[in-house]
Coordinates of C-alpha atoms (C1' of nucleotides) in Angstrom, one line a residue:
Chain A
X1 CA 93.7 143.1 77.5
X2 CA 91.0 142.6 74.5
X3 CA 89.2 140.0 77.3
X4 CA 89.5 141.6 80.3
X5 CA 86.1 141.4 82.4
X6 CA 85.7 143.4 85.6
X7 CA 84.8 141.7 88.9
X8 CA 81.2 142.6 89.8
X9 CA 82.0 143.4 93.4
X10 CA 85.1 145.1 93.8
X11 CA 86.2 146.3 90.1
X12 CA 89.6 143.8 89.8
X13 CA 89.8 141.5 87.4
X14 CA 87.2 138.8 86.7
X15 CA 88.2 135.1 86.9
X16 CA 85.2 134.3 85.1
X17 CA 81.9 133.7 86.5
X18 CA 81.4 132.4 90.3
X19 CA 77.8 132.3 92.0
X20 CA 76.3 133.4 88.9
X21 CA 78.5 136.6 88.8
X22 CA 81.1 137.8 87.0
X23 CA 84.0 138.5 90.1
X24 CA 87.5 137.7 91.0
X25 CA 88.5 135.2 93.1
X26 CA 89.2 137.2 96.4
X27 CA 85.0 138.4 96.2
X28 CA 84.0 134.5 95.4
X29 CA 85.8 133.3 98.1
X30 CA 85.0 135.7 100.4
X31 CA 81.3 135.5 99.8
X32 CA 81.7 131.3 100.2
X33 CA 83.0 131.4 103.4
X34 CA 80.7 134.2 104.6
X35 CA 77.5 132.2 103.4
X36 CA 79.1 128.5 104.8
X37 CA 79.6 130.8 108.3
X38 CA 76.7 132.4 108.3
X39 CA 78.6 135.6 109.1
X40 CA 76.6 138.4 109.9
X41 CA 78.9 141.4 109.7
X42 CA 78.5 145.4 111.1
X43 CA 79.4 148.1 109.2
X44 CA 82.6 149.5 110.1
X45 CA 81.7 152.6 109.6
X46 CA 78.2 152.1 110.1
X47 CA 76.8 154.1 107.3
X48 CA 76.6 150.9 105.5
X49 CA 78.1 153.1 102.6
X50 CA 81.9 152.1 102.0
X51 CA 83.2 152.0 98.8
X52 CA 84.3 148.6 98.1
X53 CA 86.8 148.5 95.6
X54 CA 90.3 146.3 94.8
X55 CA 92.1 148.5 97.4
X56 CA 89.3 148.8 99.9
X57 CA 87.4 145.7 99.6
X58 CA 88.8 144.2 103.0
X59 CA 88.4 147.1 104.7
X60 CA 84.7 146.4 105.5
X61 CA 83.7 143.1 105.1
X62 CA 79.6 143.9 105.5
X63 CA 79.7 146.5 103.0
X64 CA 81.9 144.3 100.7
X65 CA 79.1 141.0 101.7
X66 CA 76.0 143.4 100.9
X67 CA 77.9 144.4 97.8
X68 CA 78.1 140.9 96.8
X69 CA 74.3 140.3 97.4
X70 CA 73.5 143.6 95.7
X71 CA 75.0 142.7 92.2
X72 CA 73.3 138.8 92.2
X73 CA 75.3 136.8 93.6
X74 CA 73.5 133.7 94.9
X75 CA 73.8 131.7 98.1
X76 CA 72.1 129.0 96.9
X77 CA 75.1 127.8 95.1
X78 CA 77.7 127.7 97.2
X79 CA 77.5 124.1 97.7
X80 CA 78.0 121.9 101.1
X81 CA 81.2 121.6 103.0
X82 CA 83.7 118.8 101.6
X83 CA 85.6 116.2 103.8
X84 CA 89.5 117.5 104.0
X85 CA 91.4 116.1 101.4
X86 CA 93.8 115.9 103.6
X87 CA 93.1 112.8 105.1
X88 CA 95.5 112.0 107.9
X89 CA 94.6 115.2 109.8
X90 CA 91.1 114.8 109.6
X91 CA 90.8 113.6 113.1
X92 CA 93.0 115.8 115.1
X93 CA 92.1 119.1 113.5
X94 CA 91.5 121.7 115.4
X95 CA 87.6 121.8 117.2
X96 CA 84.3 121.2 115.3
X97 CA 85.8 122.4 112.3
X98 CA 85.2 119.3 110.5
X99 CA 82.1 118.0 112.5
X100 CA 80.4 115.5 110.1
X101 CA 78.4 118.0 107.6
X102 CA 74.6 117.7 108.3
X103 CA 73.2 117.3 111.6
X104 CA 71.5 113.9 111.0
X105 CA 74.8 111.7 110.5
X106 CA 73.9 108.3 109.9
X107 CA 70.4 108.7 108.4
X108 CA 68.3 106.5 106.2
X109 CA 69.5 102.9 105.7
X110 CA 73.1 103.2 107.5
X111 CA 71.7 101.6 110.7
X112 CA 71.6 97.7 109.2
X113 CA 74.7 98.2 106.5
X114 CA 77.1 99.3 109.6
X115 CA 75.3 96.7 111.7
X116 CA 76.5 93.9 108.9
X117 CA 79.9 95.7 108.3
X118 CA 80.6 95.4 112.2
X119 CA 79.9 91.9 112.0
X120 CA 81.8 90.9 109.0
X121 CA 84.5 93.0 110.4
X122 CA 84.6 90.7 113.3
X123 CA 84.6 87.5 111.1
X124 CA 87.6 89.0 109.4
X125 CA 89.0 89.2 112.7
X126 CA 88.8 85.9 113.5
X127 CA 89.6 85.0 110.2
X128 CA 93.1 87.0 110.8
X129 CA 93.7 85.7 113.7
X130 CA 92.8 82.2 112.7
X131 CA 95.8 82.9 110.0
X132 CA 98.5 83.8 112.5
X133 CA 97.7 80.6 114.5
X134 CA 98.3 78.7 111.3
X135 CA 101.0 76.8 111.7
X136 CA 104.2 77.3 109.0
X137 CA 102.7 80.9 109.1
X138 CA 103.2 81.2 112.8
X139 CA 106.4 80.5 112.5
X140 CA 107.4 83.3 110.4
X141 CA 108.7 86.8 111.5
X142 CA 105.8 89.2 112.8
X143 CA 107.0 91.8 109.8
X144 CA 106.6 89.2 107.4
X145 CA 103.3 87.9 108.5
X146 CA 102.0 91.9 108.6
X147 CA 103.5 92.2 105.2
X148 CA 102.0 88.7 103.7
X149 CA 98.1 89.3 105.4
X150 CA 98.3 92.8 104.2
X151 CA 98.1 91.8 100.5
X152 CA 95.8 88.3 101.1
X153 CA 93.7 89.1 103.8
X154 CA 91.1 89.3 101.4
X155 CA 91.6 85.7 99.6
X156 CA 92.0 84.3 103.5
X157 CA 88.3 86.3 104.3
X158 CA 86.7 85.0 101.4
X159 CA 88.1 81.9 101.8
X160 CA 87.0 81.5 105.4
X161 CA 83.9 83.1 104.9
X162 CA 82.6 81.2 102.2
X163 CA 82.8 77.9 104.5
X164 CA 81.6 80.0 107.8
X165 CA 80.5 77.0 110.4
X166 CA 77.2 79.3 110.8
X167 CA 75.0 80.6 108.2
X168 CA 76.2 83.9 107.2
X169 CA 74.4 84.5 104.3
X170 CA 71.9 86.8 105.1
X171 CA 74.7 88.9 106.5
X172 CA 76.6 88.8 102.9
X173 CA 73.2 89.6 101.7
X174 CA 72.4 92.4 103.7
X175 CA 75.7 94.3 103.4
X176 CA 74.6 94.9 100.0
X177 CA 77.3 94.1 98.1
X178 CA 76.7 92.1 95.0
X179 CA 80.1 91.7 94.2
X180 CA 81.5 90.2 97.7
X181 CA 78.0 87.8 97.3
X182 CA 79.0 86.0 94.2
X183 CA 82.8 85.8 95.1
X184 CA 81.4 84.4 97.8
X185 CA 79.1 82.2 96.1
X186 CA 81.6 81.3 93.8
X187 CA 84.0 80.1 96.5
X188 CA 81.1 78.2 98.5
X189 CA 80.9 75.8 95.4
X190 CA 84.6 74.4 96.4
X191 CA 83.0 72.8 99.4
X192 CA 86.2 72.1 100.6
X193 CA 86.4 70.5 104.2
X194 CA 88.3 71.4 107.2
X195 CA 91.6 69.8 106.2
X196 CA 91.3 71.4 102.7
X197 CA 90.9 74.9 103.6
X198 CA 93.6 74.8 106.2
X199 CA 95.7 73.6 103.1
X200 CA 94.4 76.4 101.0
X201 CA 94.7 78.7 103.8
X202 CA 98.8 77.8 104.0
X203 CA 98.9 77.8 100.5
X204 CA 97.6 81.7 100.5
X205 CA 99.9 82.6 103.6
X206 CA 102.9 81.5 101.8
X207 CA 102.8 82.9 98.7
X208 CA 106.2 83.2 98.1
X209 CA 106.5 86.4 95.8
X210 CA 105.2 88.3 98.7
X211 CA 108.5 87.5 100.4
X212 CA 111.0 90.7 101.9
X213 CA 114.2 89.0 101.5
X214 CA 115.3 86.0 99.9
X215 CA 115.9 83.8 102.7
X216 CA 111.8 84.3 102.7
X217 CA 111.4 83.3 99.7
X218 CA 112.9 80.2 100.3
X219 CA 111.2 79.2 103.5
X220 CA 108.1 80.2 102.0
X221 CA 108.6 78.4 99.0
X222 CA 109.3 75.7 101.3
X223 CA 106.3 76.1 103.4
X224 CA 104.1 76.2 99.9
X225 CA 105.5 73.0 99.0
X226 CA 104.7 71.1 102.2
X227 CA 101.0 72.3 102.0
X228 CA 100.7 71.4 98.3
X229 CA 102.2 67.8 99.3
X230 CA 99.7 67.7 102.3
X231 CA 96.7 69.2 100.0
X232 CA 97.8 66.2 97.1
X233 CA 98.1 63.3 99.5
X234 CA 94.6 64.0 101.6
X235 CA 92.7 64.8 98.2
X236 CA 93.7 61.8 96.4
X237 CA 92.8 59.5 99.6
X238 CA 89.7 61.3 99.4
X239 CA 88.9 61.4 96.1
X240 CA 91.8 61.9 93.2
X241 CA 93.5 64.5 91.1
X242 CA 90.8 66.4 89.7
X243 CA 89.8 67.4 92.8
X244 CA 93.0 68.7 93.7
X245 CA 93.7 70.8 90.6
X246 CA 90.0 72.1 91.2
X247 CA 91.2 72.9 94.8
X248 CA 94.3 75.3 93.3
X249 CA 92.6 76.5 90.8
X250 CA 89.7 77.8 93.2
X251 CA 92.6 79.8 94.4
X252 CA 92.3 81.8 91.7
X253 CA 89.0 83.5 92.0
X254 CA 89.5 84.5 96.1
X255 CA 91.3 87.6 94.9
X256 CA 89.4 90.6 95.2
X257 CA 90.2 92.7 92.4
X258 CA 91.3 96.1 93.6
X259 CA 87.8 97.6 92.7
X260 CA 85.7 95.2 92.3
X261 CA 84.3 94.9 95.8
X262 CA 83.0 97.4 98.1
X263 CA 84.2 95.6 101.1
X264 CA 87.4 95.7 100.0
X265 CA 87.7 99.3 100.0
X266 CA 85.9 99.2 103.5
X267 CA 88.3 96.6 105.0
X268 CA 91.7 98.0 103.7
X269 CA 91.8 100.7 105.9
X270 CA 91.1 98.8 108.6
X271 CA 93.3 95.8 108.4
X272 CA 96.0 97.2 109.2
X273 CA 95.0 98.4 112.5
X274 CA 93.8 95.0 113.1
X275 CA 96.9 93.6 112.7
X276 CA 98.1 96.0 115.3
X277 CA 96.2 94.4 117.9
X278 CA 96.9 90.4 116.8
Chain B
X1 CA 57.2 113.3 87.5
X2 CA 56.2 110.4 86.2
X3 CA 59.9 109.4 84.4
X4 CA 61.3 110.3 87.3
X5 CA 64.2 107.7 88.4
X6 CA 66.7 107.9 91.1
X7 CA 70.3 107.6 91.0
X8 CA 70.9 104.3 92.9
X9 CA 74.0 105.9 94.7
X10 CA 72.8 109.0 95.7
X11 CA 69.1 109.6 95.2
X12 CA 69.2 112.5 92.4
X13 CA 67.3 112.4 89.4
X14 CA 69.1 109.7 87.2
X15 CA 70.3 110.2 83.6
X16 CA 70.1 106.6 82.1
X17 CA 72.3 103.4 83.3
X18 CA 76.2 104.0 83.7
X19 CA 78.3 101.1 84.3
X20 CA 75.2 98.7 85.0
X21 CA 73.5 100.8 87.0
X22 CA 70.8 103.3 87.1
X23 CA 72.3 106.8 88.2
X24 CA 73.2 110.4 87.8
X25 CA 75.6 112.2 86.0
X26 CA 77.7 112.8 88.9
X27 CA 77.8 109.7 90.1
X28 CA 79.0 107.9 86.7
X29 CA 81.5 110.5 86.4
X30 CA 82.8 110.5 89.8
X31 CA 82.9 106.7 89.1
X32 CA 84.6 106.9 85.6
X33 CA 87.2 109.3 87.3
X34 CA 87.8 106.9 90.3
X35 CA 88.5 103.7 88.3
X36 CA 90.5 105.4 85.7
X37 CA 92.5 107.0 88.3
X38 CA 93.0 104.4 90.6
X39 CA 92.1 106.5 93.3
X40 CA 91.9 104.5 96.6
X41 CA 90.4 106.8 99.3
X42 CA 90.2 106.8 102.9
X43 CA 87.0 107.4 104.5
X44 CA 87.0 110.7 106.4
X45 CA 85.3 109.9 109.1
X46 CA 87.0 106.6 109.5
X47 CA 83.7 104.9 109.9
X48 CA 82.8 103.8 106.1
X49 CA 79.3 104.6 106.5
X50 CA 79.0 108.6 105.4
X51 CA 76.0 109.2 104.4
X52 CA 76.1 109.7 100.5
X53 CA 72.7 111.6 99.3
X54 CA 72.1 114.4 96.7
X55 CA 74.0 117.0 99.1
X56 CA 76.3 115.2 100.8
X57 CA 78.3 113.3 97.7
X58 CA 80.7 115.5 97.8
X59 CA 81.7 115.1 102.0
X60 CA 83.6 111.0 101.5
X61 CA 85.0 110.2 98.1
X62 CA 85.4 106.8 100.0
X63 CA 82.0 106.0 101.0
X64 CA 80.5 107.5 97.6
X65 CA 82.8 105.0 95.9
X66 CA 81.4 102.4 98.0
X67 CA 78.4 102.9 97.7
X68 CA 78.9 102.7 93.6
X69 CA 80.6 99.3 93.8
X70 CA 77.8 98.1 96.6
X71 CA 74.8 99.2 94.3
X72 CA 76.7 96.9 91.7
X73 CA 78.5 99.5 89.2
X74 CA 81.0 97.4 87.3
X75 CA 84.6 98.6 87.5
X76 CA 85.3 96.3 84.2
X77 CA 82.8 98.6 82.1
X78 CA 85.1 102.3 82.2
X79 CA 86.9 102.0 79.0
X80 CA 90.3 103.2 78.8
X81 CA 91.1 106.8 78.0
X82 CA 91.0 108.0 74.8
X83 CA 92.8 110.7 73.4
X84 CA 91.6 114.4 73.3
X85 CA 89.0 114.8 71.0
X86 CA 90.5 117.8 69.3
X87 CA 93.9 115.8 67.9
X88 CA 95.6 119.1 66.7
X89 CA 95.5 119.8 70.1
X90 CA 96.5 116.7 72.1
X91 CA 100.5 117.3 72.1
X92 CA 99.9 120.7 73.4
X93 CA 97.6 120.7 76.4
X94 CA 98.8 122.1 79.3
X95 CA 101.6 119.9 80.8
X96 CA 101.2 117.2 83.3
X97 CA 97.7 116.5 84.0
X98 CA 98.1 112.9 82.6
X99 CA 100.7 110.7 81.7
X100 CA 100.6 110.9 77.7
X101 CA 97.5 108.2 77.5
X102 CA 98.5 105.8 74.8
X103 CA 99.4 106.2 71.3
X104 CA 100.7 110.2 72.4
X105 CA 104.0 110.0 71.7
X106 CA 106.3 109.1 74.8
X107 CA 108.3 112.1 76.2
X108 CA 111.5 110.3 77.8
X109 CA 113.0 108.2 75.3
X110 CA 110.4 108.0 73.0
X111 CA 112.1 106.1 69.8
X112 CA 113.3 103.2 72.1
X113 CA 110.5 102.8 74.1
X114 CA 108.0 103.0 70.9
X115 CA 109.7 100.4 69.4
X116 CA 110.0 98.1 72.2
X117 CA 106.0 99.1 72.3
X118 CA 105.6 97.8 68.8
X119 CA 107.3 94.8 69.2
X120 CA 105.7 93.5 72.5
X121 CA 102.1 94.4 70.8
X122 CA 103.2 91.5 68.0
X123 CA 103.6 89.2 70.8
X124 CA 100.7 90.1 72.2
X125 CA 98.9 89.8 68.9
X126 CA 101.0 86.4 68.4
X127 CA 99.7 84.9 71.7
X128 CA 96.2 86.0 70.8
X129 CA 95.8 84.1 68.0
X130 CA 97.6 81.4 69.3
X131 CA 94.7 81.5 72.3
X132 CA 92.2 81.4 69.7
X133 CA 93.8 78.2 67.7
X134 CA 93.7 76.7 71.3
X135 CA 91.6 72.9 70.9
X136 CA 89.3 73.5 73.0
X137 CA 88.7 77.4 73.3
X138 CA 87.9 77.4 69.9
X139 CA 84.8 75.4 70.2
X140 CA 83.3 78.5 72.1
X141 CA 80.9 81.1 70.1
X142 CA 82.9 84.1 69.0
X143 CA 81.3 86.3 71.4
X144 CA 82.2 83.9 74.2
X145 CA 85.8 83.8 73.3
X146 CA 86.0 87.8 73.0
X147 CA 84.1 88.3 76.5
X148 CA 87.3 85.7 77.6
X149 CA 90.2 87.4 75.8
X150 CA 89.0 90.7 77.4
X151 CA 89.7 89.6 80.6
X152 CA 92.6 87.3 80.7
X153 CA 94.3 88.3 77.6
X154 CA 97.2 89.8 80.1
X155 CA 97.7 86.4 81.7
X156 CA 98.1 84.7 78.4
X157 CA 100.6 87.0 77.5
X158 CA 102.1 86.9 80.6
X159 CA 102.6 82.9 80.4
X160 CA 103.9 83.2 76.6
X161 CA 105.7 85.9 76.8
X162 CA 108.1 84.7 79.8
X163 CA 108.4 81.4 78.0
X164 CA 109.2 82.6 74.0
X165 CA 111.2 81.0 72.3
X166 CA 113.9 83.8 71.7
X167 CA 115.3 85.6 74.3
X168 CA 112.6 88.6 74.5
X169 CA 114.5 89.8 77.9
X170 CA 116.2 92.6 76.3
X171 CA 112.7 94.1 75.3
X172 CA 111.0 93.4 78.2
X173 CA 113.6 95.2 80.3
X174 CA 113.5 97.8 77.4
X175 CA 110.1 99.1 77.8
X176 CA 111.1 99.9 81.5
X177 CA 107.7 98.4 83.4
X178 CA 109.0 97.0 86.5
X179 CA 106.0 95.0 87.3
X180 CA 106.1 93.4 84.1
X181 CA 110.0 92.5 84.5
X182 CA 109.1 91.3 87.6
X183 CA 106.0 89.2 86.6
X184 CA 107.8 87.8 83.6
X185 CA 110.5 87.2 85.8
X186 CA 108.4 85.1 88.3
X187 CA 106.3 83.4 85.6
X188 CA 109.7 82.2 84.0
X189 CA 110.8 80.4 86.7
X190 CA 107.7 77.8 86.1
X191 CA 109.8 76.7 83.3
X192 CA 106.9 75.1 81.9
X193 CA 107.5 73.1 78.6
X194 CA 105.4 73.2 75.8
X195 CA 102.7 70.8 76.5
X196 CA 102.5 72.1 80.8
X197 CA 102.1 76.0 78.6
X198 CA 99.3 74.8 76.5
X199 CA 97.3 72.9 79.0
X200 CA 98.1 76.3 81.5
X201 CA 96.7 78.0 78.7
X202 CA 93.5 76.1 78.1
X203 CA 92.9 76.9 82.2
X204 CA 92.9 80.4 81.6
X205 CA 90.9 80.1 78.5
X206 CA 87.9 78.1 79.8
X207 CA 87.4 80.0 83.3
X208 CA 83.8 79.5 84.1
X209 CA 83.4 82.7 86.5
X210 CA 83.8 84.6 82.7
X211 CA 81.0 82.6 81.4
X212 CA 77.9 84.4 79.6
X213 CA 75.5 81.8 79.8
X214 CA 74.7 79.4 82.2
X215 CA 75.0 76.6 79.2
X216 CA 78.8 78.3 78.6
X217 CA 79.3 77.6 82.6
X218 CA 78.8 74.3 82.2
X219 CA 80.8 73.8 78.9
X220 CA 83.8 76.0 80.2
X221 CA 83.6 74.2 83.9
X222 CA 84.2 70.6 81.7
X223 CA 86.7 71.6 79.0
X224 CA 88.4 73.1 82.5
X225 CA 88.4 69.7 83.8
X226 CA 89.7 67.6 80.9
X227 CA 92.4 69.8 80.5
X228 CA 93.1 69.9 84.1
X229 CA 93.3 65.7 83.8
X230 CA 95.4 66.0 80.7
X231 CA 98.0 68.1 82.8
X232 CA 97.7 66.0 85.6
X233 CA 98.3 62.7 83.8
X234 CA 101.6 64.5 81.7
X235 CA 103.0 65.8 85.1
X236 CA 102.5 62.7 87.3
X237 CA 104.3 60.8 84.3
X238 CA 107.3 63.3 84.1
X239 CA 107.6 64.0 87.7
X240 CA 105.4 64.1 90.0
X241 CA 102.2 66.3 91.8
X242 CA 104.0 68.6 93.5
X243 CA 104.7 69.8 90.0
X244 CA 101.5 69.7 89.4
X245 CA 100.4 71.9 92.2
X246 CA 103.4 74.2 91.5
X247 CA 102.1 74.8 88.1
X248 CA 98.0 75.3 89.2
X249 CA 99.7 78.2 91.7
X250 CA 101.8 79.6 89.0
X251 CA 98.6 80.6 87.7
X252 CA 97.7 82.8 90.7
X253 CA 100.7 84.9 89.8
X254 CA 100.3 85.9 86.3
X255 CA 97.2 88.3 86.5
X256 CA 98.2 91.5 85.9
X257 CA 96.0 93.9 88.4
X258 CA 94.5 96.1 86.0
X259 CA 96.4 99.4 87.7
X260 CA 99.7 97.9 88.7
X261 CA 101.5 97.4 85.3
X262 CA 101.9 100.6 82.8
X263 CA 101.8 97.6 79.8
X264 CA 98.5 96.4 81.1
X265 CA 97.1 100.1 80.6
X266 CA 98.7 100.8 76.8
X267 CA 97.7 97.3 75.6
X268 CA 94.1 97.3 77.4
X269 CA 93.0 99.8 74.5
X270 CA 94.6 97.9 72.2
X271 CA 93.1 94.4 73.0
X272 CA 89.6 95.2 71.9
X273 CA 90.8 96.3 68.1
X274 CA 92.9 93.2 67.6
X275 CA 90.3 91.4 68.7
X276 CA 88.2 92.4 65.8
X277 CA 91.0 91.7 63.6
X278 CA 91.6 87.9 64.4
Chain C
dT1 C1' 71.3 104.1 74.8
dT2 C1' 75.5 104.6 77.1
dC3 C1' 80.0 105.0 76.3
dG4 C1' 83.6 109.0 75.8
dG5 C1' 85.5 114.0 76.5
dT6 C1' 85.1 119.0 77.8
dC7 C1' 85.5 122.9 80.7
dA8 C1' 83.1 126.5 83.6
dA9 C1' 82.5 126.7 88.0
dA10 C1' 82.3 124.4 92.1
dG11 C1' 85.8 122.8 95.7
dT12 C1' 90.3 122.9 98.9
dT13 C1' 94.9 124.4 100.4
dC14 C1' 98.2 127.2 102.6
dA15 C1' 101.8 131.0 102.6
dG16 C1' 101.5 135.5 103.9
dG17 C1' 99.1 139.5 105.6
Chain D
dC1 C1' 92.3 134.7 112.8
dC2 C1' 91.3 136.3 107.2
dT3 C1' 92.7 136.7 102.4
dG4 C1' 93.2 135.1 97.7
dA5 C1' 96.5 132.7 94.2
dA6 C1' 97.1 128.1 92.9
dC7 C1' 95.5 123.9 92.2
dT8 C1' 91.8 119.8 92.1
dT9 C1' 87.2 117.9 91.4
dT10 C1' 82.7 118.1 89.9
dG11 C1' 78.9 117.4 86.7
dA12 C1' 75.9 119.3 82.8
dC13 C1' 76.3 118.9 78.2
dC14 C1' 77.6 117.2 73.8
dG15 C1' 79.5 113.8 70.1
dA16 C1' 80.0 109.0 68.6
dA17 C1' 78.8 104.2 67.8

DNA sequence: TTCGGTCAAAGTTCAGG
DNA sequence: CCTGAACTTTGACCGAA
């Protein structure tokens, strides 16, 4: 009982210090949600007099708000709103409770960076659906393909991306994500042709590991195979072995490490609902 | 005034470079927490462009952690956790907040598992050295090699480890990480012999993405090659390419993601002082 | 200088009033 | 609705190399 410290407000006891005053936690939450709402209350009794005290304290919230005022406590720091942590609800919670915070949503810079994520966005949607036309992947099940893309939709982006038909540089520049740009970079350098980066492309969809049962694993393994034999027998008509362990081993760096890219985290969410709509 | 310099991710007043970048105290922290964490966030308003200033940080944990990677902050630089700093007090902090972070002797079955611990570490150590007797790696500058090592010392062990010449199964199952059973498991069925391990080996030792120096890209990118013909000529004369593409993808599957594998986190802290050591 | 950890004081959540 | 106990996250500050 040696460290007991009052609350400020109502007399209970302290939780430590909140707003710059020593109170409990019933009187700092209270006074939050009263400055976030921008309450103004009426005295119940309209003396503006009550006694606020642990017993009392709810019975007049404008007495208990003044009360809060009166021994320092200070607006100022209560801080902005934060997004529910709940995340699933967000949307369908009940009115404007969760109305983006500020009025000015997208406000300095957003404008271009959610002009190049729409259009990289639809590149990965090609991309995609380039994938489920490929053909040993299109043979698979549709639960096996969801479950394949949504671990390597990534490698299959950068892959595709990399050799885009059209210049997408500036886009990869102006998304502002260094990362992305020198994966992407990086991946240019294979300058692998059509035929090759349909290979590579099979090669990423049917990854066997990622099978769900073991009659996949097999097919896939089997489908792996066949693109390595195709991959092996155009590159060494082409050009010879080198080229073709360079090819594999460009396989490598397409991953994008879990938090290593911005994009990444952008596009996760979104995949899957793309592959809702394929 | 005239000092003043902005956080790059939200605009406050910076406190120095954190993680390669320019930025506040918040920010680092919030960025620190993230990786350690492995927090992977949804952005609230679905949209991935919240605006992330001074007051608004705090609304999208997904979009601030966005913004970090897109203004370049380098997931590889947040160290593992250490300890408390008060050791007396370590084994009696209030209860769950983390799993015990390394060395903090494990709860379950800690005698077992400790020992298992031990035992893998002198593999690890093993294969280490072993990568640094490697022909061609150790040509590199010591700094050069160490950079390396950092990164792909969990592949190497990987490789070694699921091909050792005793039967290590009984520890690996021991230590009770499923994703390293698993990845073991996987990398085992290569069934690479000794020759196919050491030229596997030299690929992950001379990747030129991990390069410091442009001179060191050019130096990795051609011991990559030789060793990639030396593999190529020993597999086309024992079999034939498609072992040799089978090998190239095995590669893809030995990278422990930095998050998924409970080994990968107790050795990460690890890696660094043996390193010295060697 | 830039890592690391710390902990008071912000925040949110959600039964129960 | 509103309240407040329980729990989580933040970031200013400090020590170490």
């Amino acid at each position: 009982m040696s460290n007991f410290s009052a609350c400020a407000v109502c007399g209970d006891q302290s939780s430590g210090k909140h707003y710059g005053v020593s109170c409990c936690d019933g009187c700092s939450c209270f006074f939050k949600r009263s400055v976030r709402r921008g309450s103004s209350y009426a005295c119940i009794a309209l003396a503006g007099n009550c006694v606020v005290d642990k017993a009392r304290r709810n019975w007049c919230p404008s007495c208990r708000f003044q009360r809060c005022l009166a021994v320092g406590m200070n607006a100022a720091a209560v801080q902005e709103e934060r997004g529910p942590r709940n995340q699933q609800v967000a949307l369908y919670r009940s009115g404007r409770r969760h109305a983006p915070p500020s009025q000015a949503p997208p406000s300095p810079t957003p404008h271009s960076q959610a002009l190049h994520f729409q259009i990289l966005a639809q590149i990965l949607v090609t991309c995609l659906r380039q994938a489920k036309a490929n053909e040993q992947f299109a043979l698979l099940d549709r639960c096996q393909q969801d479950a394949i893309l949504q671990v390597v939709w990534s490698e299959i982006f950068v892959l595709r991306a990399s050799h885009w038909s059209l210049d997408i540089s500036a886009m990869i520049d102006g998304c502002g994500d260094e990362q992305l740009k020198r994966l992407i970079c990086e991946a240019h350098q294979l300058r692998a042709d059509v035929l090759e980066l349909n290979f590579l492309e099979s090669l990423i969809l049917c990854r066997k590991e990622l099978a769900i049962s073991a009659e996949y694993a097999v097919i896939l393994g089997s489908h792996s195979n066949a693109a390595l034999i195709s991959l092996a027998r155009y590159t060494l008509q082409q050009s010879n072995y080198l080229r073709f362990g360079q090819l594999l081993l460009g396989l490598r760096q397409l991953c994008l490490r879990r938090f290593d890219c911005a994009l990444s985290c952008m596009f996760r969410s979104v995949v899957r609902d793309i592959l809702k709509t394929l």
